[in-house]
PDB file of C-alpha atoms in Angstrom:
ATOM      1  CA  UNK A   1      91.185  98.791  81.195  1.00 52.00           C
ATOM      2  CA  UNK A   2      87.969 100.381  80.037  1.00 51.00           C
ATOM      3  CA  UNK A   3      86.472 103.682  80.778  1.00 48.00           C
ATOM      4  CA  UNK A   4      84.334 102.778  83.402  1.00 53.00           C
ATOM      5  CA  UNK A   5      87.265 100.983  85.250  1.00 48.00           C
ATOM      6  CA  UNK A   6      89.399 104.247  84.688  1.00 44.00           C
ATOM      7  CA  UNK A   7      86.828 106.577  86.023  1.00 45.00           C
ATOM      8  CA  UNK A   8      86.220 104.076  89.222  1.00 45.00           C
ATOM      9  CA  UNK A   9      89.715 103.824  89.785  1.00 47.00           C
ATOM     10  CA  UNK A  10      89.700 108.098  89.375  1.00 43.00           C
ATOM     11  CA  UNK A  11      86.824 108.363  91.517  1.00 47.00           C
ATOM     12  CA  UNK A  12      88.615 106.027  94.366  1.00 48.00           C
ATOM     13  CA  UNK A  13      91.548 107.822  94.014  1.00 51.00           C
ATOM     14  CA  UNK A  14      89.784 111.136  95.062  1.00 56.00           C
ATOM     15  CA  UNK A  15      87.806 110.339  98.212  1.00 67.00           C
ATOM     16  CA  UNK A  16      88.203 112.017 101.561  1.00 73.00           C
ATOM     17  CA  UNK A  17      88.016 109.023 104.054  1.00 81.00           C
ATOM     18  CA  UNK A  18      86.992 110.756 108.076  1.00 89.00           C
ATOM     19  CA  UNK A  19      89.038 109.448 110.543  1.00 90.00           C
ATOM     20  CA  UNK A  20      88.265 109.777 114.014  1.00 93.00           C
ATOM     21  CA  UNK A  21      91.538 110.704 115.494  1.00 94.00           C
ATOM     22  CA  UNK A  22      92.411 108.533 119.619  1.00 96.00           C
ATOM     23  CA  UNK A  23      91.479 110.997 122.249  1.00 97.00           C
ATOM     24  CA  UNK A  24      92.375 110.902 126.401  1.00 97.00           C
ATOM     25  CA  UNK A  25      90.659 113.177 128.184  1.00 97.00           C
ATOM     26  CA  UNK A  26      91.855 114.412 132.139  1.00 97.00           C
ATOM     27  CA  UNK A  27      90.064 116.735 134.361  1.00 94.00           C
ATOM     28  CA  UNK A  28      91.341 118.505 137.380  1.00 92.00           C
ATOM     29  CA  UNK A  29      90.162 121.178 139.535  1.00 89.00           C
ATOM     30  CA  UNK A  30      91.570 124.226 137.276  1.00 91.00           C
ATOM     31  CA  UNK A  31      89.569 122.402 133.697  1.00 93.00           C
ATOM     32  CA  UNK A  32      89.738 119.615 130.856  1.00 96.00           C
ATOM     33  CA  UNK A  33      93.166 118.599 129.214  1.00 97.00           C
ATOM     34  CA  UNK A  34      92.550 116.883 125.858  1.00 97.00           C
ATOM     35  CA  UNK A  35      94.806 115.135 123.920  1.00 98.00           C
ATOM     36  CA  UNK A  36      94.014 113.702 120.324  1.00 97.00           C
ATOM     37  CA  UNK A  37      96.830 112.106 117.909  1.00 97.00           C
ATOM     38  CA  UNK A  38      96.809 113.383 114.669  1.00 95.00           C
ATOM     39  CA  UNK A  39      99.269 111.998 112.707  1.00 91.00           C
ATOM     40  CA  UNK A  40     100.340 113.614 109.482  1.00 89.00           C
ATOM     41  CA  UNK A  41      98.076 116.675 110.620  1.00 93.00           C
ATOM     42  CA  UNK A  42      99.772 119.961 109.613  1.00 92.00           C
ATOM     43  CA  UNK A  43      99.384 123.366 111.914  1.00 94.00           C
ATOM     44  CA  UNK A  44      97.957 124.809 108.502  1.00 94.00           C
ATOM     45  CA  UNK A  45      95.897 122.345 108.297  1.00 94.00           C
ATOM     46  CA  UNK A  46      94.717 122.010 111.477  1.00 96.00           C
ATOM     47  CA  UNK A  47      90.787 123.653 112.351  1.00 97.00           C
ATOM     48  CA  UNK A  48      89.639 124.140 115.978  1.00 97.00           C
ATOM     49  CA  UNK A  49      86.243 125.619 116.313  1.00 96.00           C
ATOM     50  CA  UNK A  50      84.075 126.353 118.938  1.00 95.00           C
ATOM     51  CA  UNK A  51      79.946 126.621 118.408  1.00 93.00           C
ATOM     52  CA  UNK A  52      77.079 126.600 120.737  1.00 89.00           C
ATOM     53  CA  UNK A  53      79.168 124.622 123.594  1.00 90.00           C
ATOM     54  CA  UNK A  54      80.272 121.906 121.105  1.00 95.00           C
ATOM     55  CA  UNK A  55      84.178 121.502 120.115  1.00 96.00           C
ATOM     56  CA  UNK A  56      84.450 120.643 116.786  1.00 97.00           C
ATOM     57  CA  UNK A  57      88.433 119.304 116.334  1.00 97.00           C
ATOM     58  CA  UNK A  58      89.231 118.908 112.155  1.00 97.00           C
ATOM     59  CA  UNK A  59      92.373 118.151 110.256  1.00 95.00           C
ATOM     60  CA  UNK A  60      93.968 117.330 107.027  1.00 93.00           C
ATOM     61  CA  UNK A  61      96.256 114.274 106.724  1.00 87.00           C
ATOM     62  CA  UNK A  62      98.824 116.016 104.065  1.00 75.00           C
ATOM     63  CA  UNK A  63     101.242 112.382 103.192  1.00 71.00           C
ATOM     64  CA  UNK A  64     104.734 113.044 102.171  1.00 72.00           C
ATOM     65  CA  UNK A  65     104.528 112.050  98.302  1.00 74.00           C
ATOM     66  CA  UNK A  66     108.425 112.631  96.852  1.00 80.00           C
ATOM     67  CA  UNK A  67     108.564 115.014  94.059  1.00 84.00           C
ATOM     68  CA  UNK A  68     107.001 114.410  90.563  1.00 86.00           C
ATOM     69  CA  UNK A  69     105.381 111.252  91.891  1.00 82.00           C
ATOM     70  CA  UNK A  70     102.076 109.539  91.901  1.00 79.00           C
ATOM     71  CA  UNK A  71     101.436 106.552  94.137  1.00 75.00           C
ATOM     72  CA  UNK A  72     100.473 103.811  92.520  1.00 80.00           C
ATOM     73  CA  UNK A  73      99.454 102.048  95.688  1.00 78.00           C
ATOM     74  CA  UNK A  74      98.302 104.161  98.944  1.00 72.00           C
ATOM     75  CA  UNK A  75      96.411 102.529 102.140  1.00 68.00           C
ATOM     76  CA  UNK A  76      95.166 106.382 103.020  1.00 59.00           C
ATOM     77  CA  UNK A  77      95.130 108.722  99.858  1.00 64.00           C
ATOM     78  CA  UNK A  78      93.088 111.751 101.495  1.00 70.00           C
ATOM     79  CA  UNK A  79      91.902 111.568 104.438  1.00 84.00           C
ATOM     80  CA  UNK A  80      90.842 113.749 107.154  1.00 91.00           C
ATOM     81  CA  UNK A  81      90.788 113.541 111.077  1.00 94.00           C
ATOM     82  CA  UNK A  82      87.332 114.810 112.581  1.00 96.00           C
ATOM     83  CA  UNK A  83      85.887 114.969 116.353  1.00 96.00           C
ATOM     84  CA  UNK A  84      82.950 116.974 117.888  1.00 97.00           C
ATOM     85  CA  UNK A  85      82.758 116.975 121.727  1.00 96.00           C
ATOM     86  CA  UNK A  86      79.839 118.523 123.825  1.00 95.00           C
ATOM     87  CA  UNK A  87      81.637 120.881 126.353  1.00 94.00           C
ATOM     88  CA  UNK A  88      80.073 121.858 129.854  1.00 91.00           C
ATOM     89  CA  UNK A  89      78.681 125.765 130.628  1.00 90.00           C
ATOM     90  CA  UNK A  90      81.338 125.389 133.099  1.00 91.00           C
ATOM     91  CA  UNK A  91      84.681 125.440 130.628  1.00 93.00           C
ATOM     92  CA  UNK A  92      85.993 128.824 129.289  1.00 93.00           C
ATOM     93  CA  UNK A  93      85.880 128.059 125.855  1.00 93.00           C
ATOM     94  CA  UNK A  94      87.281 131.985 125.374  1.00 92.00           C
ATOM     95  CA  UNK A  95      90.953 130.685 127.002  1.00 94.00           C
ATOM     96  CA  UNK A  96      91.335 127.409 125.078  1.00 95.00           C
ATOM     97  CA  UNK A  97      95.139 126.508 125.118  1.00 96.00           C
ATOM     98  CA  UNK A  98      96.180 124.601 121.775  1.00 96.00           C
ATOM     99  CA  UNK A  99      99.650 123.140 120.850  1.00 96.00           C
ATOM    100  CA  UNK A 100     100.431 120.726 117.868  1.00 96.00           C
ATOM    101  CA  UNK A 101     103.609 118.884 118.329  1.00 96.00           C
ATOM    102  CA  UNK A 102     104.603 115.268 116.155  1.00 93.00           C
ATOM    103  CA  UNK A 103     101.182 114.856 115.342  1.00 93.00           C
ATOM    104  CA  UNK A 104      99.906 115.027 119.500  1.00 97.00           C
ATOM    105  CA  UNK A 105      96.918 117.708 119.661  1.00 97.00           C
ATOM    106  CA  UNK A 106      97.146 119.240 122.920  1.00 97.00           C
ATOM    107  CA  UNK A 107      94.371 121.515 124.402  1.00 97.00           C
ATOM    108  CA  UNK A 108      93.848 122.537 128.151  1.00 97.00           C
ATOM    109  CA  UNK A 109      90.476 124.160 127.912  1.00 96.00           C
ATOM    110  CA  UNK A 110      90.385 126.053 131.505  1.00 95.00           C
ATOM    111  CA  UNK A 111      86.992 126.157 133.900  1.00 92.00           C
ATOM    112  CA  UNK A 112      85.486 129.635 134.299  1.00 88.00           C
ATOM    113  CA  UNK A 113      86.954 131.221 137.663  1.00 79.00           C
ATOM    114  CA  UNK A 114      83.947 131.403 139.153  1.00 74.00           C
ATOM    115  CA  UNK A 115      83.128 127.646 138.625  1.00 68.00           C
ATOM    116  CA  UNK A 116      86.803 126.436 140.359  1.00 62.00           C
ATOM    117  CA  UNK A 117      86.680 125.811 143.752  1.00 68.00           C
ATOM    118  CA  UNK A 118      88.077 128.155 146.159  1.00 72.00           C
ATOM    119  CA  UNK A 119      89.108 128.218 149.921  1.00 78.00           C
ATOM    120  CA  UNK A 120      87.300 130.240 152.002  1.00 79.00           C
ATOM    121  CA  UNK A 121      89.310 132.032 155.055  1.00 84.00           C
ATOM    122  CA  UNK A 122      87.614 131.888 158.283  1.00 87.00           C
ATOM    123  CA  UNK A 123      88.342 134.962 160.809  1.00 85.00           C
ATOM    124  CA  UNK A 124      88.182 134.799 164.338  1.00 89.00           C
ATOM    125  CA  UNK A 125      86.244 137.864 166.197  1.00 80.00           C
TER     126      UNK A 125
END
């Protein structure tokens, strides 16, 4: 192998290949419920951020390499899960509920209480 080879093979070994991670998405009455799998996504490595109504979701795929190994073959060597979604005035992007659990992103992201619907009583005079 000759030094060009070695650095392309270097070079390949160190790219960050962007995933986009499978997302459902339910709405009820109360908000949004959004659920993303992230496989091999650590809580520490996990980034939710919230800008200008726009949820960015972001997260590091950290594979389970034994001890004092290399791979000499990987299908995914870095990679990274990223998703941006465009969220209405209506959510409360202040109340966002997040879990991580076996790779399953979990986020309930609640409407603003004056946005829900709500039963009016009627009295009779």
């Amino acid at each position: 192998m000759n030094n060009q080879q070695a650095a392309s093979r270097s070079e390949r070994r160190e790219e960050v290949q962007t995933l986009l991670p499978l997302v459902d998405v339910f709405e009820d009455k109360d908000g949004i419920l959004l659920i993303a799998d992230m496989p091999g996504v650590a809580k520490d490595q996990l980034e939710l951020q919230v800008e200008n109504d726009t949820l960015l979701i972001e997260g590091k795929i950290t594979p389970d390499t034994p001890e004092n190994m290399d791979a000499i073959y990987a299908e995914v060597r870095l990679a990274r899960y990223s998703r941006a979604f465009s969220l209405s005035s209506e959510l409360d992007t202040a109340r966002i509920d997040a879990q991580l659990r076996d790779g399953v992103l979990t986020l309930r992201i609640p409407r603003h209480a004056h946005t829900q619907p709500r039963k009016i009583e009627v009295k009779v005079t």
